PDB file of C-alpha atoms in Angstrom:
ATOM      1  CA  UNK A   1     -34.203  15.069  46.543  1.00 45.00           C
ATOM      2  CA  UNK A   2     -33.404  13.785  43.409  1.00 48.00           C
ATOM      3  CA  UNK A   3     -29.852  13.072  42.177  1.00 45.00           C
ATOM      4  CA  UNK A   4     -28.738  13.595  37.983  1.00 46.00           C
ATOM      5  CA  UNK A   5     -25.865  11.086  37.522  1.00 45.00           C
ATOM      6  CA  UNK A   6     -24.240  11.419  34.148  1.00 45.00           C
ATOM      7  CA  UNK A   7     -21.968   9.328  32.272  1.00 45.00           C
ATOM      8  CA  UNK A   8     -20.417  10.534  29.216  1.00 44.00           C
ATOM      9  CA  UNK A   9     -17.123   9.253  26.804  1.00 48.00           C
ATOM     10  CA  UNK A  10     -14.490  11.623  26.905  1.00 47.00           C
ATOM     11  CA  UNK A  11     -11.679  11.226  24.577  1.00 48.00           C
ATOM     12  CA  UNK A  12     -10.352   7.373  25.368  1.00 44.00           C
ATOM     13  CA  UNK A  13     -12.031   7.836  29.014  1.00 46.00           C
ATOM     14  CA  UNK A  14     -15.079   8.115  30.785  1.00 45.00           C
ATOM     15  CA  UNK A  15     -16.621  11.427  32.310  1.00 47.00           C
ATOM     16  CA  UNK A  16     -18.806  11.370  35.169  1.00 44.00           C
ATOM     17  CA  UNK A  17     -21.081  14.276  36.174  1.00 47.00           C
ATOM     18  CA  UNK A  18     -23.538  14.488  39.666  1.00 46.00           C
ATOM     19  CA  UNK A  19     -26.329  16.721  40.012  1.00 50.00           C
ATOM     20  CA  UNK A  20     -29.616  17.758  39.283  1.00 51.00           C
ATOM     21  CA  UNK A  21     -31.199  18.972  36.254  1.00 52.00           C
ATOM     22  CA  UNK A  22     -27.928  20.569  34.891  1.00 55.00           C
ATOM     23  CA  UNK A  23     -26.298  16.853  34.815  1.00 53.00           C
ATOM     24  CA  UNK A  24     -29.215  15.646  32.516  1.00 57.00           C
ATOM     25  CA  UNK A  25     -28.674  18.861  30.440  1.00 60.00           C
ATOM     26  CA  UNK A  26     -24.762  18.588  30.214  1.00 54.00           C
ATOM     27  CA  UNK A  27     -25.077  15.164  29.207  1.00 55.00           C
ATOM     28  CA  UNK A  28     -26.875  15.913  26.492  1.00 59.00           C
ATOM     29  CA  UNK A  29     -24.579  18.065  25.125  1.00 63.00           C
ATOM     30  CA  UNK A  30     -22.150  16.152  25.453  1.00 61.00           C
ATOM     31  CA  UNK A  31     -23.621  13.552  23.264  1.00 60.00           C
ATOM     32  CA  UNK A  32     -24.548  15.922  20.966  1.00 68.00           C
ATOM     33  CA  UNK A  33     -20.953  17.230  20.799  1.00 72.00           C
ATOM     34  CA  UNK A  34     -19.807  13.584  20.478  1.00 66.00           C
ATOM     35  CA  UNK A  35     -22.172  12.416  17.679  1.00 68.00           C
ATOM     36  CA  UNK A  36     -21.326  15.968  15.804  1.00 70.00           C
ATOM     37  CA  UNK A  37     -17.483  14.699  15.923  1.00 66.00           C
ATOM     38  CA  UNK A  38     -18.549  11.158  14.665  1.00 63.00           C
ATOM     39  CA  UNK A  39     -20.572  12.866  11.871  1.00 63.00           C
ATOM     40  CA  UNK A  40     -17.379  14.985  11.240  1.00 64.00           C
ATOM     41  CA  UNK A  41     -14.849  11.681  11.223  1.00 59.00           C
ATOM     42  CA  UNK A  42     -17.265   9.407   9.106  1.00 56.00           C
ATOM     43  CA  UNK A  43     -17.508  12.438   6.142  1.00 61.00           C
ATOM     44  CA  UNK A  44     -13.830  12.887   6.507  1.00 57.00           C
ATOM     45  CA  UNK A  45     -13.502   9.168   6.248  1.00 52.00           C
ATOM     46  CA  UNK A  46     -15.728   9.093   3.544  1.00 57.00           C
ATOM     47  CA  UNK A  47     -13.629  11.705   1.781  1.00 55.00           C
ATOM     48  CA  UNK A  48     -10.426  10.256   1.688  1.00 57.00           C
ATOM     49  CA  UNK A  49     -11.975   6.912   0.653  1.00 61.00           C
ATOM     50  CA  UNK A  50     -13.861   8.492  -2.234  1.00 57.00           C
ATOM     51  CA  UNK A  51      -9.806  10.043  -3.405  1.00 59.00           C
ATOM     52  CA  UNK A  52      -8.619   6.678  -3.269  1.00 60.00           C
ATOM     53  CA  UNK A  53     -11.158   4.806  -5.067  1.00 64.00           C
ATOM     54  CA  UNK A  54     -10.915   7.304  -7.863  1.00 64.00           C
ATOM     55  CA  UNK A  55      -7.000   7.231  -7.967  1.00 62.00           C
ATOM     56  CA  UNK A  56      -5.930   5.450 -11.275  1.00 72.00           C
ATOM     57  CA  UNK A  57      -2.933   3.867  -9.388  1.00 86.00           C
ATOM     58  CA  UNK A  58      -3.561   0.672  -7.068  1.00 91.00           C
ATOM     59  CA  UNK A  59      -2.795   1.281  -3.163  1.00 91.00           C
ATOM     60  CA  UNK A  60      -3.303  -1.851  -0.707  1.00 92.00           C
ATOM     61  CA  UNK A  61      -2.323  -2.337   2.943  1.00 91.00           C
ATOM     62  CA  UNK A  62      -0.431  -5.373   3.540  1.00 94.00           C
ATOM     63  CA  UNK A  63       0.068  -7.222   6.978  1.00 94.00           C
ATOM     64  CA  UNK A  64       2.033 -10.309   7.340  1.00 93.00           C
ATOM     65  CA  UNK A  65       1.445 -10.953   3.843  1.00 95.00           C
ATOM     66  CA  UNK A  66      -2.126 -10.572   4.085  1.00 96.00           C
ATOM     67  CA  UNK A  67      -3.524  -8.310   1.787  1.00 96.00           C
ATOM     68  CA  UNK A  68      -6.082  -6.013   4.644  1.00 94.00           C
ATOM     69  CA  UNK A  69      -7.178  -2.872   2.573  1.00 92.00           C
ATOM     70  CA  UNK A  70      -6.728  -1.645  -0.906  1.00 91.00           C
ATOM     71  CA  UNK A  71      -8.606   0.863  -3.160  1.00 90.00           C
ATOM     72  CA  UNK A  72     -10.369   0.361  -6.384  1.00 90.00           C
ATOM     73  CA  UNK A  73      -7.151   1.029  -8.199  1.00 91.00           C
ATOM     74  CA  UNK A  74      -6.076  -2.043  -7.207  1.00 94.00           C
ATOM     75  CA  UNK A  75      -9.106  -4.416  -8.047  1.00 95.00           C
ATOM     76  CA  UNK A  76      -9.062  -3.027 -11.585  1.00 93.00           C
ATOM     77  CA  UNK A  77      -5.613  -3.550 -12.321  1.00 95.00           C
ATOM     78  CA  UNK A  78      -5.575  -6.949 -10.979  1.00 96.00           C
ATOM     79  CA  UNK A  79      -9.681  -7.949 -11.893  1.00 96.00           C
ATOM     80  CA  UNK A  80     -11.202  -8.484  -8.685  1.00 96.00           C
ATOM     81  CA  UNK A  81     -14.684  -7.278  -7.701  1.00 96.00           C
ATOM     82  CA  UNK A  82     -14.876  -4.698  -5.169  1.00 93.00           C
ATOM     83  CA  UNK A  83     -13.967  -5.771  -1.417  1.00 93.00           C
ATOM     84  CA  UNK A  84     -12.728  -9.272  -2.803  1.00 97.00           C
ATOM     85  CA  UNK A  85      -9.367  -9.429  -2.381  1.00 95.00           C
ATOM     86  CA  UNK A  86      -9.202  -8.340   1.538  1.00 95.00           C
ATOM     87  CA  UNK A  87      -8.420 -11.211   3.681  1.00 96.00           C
ATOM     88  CA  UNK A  88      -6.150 -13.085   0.917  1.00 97.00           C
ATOM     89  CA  UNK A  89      -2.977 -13.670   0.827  1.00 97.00           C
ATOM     90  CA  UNK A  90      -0.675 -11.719  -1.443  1.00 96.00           C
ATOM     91  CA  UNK A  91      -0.316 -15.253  -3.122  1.00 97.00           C
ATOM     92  CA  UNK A  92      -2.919 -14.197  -5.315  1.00 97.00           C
ATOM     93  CA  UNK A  93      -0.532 -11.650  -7.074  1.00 97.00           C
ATOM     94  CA  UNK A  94       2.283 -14.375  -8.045  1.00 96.00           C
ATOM     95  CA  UNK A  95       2.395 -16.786 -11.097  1.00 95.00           C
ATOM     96  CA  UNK A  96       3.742 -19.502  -8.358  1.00 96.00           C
ATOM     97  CA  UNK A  97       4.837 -20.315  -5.025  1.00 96.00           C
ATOM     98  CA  UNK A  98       8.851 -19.920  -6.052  1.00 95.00           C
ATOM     99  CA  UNK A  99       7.514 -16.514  -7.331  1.00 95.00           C
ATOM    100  CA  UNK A 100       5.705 -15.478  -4.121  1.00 95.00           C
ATOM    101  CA  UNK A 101       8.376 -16.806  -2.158  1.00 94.00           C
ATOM    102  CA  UNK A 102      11.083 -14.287  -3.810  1.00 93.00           C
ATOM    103  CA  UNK A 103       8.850 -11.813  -3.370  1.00 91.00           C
ATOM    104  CA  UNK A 104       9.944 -11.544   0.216  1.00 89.00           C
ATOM    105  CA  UNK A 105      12.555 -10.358  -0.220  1.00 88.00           C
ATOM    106  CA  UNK A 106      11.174  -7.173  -0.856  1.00 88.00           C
ATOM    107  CA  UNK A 107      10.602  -6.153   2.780  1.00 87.00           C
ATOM    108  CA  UNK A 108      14.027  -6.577   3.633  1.00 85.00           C
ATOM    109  CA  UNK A 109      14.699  -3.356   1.764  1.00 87.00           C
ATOM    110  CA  UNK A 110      11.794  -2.222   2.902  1.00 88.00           C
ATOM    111  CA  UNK A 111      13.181  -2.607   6.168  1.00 86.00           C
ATOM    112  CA  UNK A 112      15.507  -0.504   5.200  1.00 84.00           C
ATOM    113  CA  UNK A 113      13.800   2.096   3.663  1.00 83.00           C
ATOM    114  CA  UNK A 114      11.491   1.636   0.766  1.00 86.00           C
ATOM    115  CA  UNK A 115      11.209  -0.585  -2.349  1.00 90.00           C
ATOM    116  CA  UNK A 116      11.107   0.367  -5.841  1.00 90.00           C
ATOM    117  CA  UNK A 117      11.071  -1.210  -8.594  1.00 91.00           C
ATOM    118  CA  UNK A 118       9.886  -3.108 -11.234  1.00 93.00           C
ATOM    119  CA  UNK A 119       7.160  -6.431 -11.185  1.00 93.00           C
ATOM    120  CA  UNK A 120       6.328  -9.194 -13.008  1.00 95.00           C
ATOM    121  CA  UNK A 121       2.549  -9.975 -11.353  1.00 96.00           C
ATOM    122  CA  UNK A 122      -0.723 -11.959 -12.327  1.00 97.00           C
ATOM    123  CA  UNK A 123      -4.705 -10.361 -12.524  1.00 97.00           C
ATOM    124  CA  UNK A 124      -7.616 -12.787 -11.133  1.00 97.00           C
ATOM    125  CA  UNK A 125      -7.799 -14.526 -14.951  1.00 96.00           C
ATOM    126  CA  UNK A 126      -3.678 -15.331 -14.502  1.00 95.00           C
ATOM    127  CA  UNK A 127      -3.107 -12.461 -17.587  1.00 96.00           C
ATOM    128  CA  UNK A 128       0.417 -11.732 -16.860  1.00 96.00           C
ATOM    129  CA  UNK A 129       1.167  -8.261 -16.050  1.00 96.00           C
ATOM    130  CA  UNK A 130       4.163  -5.966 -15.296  1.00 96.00           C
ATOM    131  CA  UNK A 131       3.920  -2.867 -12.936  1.00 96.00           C
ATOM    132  CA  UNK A 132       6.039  -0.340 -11.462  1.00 93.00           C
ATOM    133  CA  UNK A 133       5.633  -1.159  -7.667  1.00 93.00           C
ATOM    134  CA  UNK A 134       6.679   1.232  -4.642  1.00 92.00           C
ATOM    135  CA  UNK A 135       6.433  -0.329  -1.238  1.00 92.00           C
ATOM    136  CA  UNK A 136       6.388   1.135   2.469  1.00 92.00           C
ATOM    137  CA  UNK A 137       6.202   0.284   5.611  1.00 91.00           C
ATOM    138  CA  UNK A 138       4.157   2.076   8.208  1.00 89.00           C
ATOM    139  CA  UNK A 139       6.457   1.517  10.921  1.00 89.00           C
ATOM    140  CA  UNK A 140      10.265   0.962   9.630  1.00 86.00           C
ATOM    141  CA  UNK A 141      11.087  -0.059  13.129  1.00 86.00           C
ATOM    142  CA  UNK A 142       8.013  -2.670  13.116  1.00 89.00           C
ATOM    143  CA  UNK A 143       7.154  -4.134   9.883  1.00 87.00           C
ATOM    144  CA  UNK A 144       3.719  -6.006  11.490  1.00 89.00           C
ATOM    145  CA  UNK A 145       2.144  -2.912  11.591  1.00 90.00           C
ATOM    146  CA  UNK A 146       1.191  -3.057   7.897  1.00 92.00           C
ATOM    147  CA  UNK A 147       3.271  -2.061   4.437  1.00 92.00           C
ATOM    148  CA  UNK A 148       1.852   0.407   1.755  1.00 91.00           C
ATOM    149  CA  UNK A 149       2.038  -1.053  -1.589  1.00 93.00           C
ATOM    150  CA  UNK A 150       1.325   1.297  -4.765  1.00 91.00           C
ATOM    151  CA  UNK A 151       1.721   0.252  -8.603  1.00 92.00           C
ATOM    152  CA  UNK A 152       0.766   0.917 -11.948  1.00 90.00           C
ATOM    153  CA  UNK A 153       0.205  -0.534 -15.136  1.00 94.00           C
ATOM    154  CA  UNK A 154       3.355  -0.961 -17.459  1.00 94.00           C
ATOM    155  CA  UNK A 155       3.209  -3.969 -19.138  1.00 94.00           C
ATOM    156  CA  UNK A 156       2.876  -2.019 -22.721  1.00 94.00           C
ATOM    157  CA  UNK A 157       5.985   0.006 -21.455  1.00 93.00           C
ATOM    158  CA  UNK A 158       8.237  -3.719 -21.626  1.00 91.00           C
ATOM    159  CA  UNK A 159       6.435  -4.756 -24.152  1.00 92.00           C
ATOM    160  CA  UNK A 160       7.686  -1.944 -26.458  1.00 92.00           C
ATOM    161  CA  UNK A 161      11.347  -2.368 -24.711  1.00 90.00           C
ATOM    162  CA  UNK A 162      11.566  -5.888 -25.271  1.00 89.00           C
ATOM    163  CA  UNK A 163      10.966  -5.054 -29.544  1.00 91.00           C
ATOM    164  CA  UNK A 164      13.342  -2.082 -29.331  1.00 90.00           C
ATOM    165  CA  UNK A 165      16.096  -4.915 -27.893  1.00 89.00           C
ATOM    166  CA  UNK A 166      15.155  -7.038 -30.136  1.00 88.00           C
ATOM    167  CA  UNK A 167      15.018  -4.670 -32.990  1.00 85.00           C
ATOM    168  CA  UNK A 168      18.484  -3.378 -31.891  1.00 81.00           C
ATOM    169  CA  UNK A 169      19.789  -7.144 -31.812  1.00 84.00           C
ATOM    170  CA  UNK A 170      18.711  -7.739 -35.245  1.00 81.00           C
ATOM    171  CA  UNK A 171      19.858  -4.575 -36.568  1.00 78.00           C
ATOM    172  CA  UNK A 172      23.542  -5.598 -34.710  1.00 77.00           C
ATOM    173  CA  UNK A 173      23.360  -8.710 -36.907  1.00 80.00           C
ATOM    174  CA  UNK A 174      22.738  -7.879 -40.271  1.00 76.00           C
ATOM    175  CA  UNK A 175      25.467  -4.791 -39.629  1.00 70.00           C
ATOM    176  CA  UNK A 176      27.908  -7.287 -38.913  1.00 74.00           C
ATOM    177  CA  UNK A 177      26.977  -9.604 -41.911  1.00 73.00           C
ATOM    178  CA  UNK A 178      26.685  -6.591 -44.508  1.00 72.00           C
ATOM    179  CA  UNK A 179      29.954  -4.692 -43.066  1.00 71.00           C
ATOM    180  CA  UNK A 180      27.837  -1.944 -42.469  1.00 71.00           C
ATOM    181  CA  UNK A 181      28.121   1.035 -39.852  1.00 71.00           C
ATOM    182  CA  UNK A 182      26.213   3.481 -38.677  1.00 72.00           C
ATOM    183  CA  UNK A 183      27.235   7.035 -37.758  1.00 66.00           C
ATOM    184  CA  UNK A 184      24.524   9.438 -35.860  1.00 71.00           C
ATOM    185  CA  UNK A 185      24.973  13.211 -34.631  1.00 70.00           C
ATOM    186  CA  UNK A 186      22.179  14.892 -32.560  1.00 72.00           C
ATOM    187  CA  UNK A 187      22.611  18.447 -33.376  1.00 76.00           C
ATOM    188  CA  UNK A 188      20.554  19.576 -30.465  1.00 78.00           C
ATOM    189  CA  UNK A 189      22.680  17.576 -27.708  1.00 76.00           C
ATOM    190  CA  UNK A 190      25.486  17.476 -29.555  1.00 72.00           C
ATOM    191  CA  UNK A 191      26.005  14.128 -29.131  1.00 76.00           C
ATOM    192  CA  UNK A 192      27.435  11.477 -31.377  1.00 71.00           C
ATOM    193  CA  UNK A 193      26.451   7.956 -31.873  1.00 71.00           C
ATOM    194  CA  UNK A 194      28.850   5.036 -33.879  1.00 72.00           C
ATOM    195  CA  UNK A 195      27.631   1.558 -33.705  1.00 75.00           C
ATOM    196  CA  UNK A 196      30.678  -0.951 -32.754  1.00 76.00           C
ATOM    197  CA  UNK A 197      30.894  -2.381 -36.285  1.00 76.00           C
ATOM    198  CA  UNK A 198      31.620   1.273 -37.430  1.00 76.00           C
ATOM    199  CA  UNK A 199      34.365   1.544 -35.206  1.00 76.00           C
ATOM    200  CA  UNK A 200      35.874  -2.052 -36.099  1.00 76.00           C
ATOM    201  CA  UNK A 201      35.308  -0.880 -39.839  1.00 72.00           C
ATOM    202  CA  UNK A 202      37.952   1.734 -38.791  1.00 74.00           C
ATOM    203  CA  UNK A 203      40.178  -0.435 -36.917  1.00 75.00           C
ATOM    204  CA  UNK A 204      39.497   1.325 -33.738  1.00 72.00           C
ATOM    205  CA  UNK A 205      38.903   0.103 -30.176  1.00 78.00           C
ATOM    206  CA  UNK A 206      34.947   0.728 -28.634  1.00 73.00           C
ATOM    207  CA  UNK A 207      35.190   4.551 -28.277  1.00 68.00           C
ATOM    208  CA  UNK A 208      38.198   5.358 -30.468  1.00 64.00           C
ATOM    209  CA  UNK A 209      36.585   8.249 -32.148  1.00 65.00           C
ATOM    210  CA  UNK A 210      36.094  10.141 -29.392  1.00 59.00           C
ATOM    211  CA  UNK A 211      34.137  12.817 -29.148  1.00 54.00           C
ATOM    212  CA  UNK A 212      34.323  14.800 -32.499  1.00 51.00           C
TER     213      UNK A 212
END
């Protein structure tokens, strides 16, 4: 008499089947059931990774400081060839050690709840770059499980509101050498604008004309 013993995976366990011919013929199903899940997993896998190397915005996966994952986002915006920055440290993203450092500082709001806010980073060439950078973590309760980083691009964005302040600051100036004003209504809002000089031309204190 001949005995069928099959062995088959079975969620995180182990299934074991005796028999004859039906053991042999239930294994085989089961592997095909198995290998039609894998299929199913890898193509979903696949998926998701295709959505997140097409996403303009950088995402990376950050453990212990150690940069583990990211998407194709992020090697554009910060020059690296695909699969090249896993394993590094996030080092790689500061102008220094001071700057890396402070950096930290980071996950303790994290720890908290999330991070937002504004960066001053460095691409592979050390180009300089700003970016609007939202961090967090997987597991609030257990920050070594890994912390979600996204950002994007916005160095042209400070670049254009650094010459708007310094614009403004000249403008300040040669209104306070000329003695000159400036009044401004927006008729859609409604709101007014005086500069301070306009108001000291009037001997009035910062907001003495009001509203009208």
């Amino acid at each position: 008499m001949t005995i069928d013993v099959a062995v088959f995976a079975m969620g995180a366990g182990v299934g074991l089947v005796v028999g004859g011919a039906g053991a042999s013929t239930y294994l085989m199903a089961s592997i095909r059931r198995i290998r039609r899940d894998a299929d199913a997993a890898i193509r979903t896998f696949d998926e998701a990774r295709a959505m997140l190397d097409r996403a303009q915005v950088s995402i990376c996966l950050v453990k212990d400081r150690t940069l583990v994952a990211c998407n194709r986002g992020f090697e554009r915006l910060f020059g690296y060839g695909p699969g090249e920055p896993i394993g590094k440290s996030t080092r790689i993203l500061y102008e220094s050690d001071e700057a890396h450092e402070a950096g930290g500082d980071d996950y303790q709001q994290i720890a908290e709840g999330l991070f937002v806010g504004d960066a001053q980073l460095v691409r592979k060439d050390g180009t300089s770059i700003w970016v609007a950078d939202h961090g967090e973590a997987l597991d609030r309760n257990d920050l070594a499980r890994g912390t979600v980083w996204t950002a994007f691009d916005i160095t042209e964005r400070k670049r254009i509101e650094t010459e708007i302040r310094l614009v403004n600051a000249r403008l300040e100036l040669a209104q306070n050498a000329g003695g000159v004003g400036i009044y401004d209504k927006d008729y859609v809002s409604g709101t007014f604008y005086r500069s301070p000089q306009t108001e000291r031309l009037f001997g009035l204190p910062p907001g003495g004309f009001g509203h009208g």
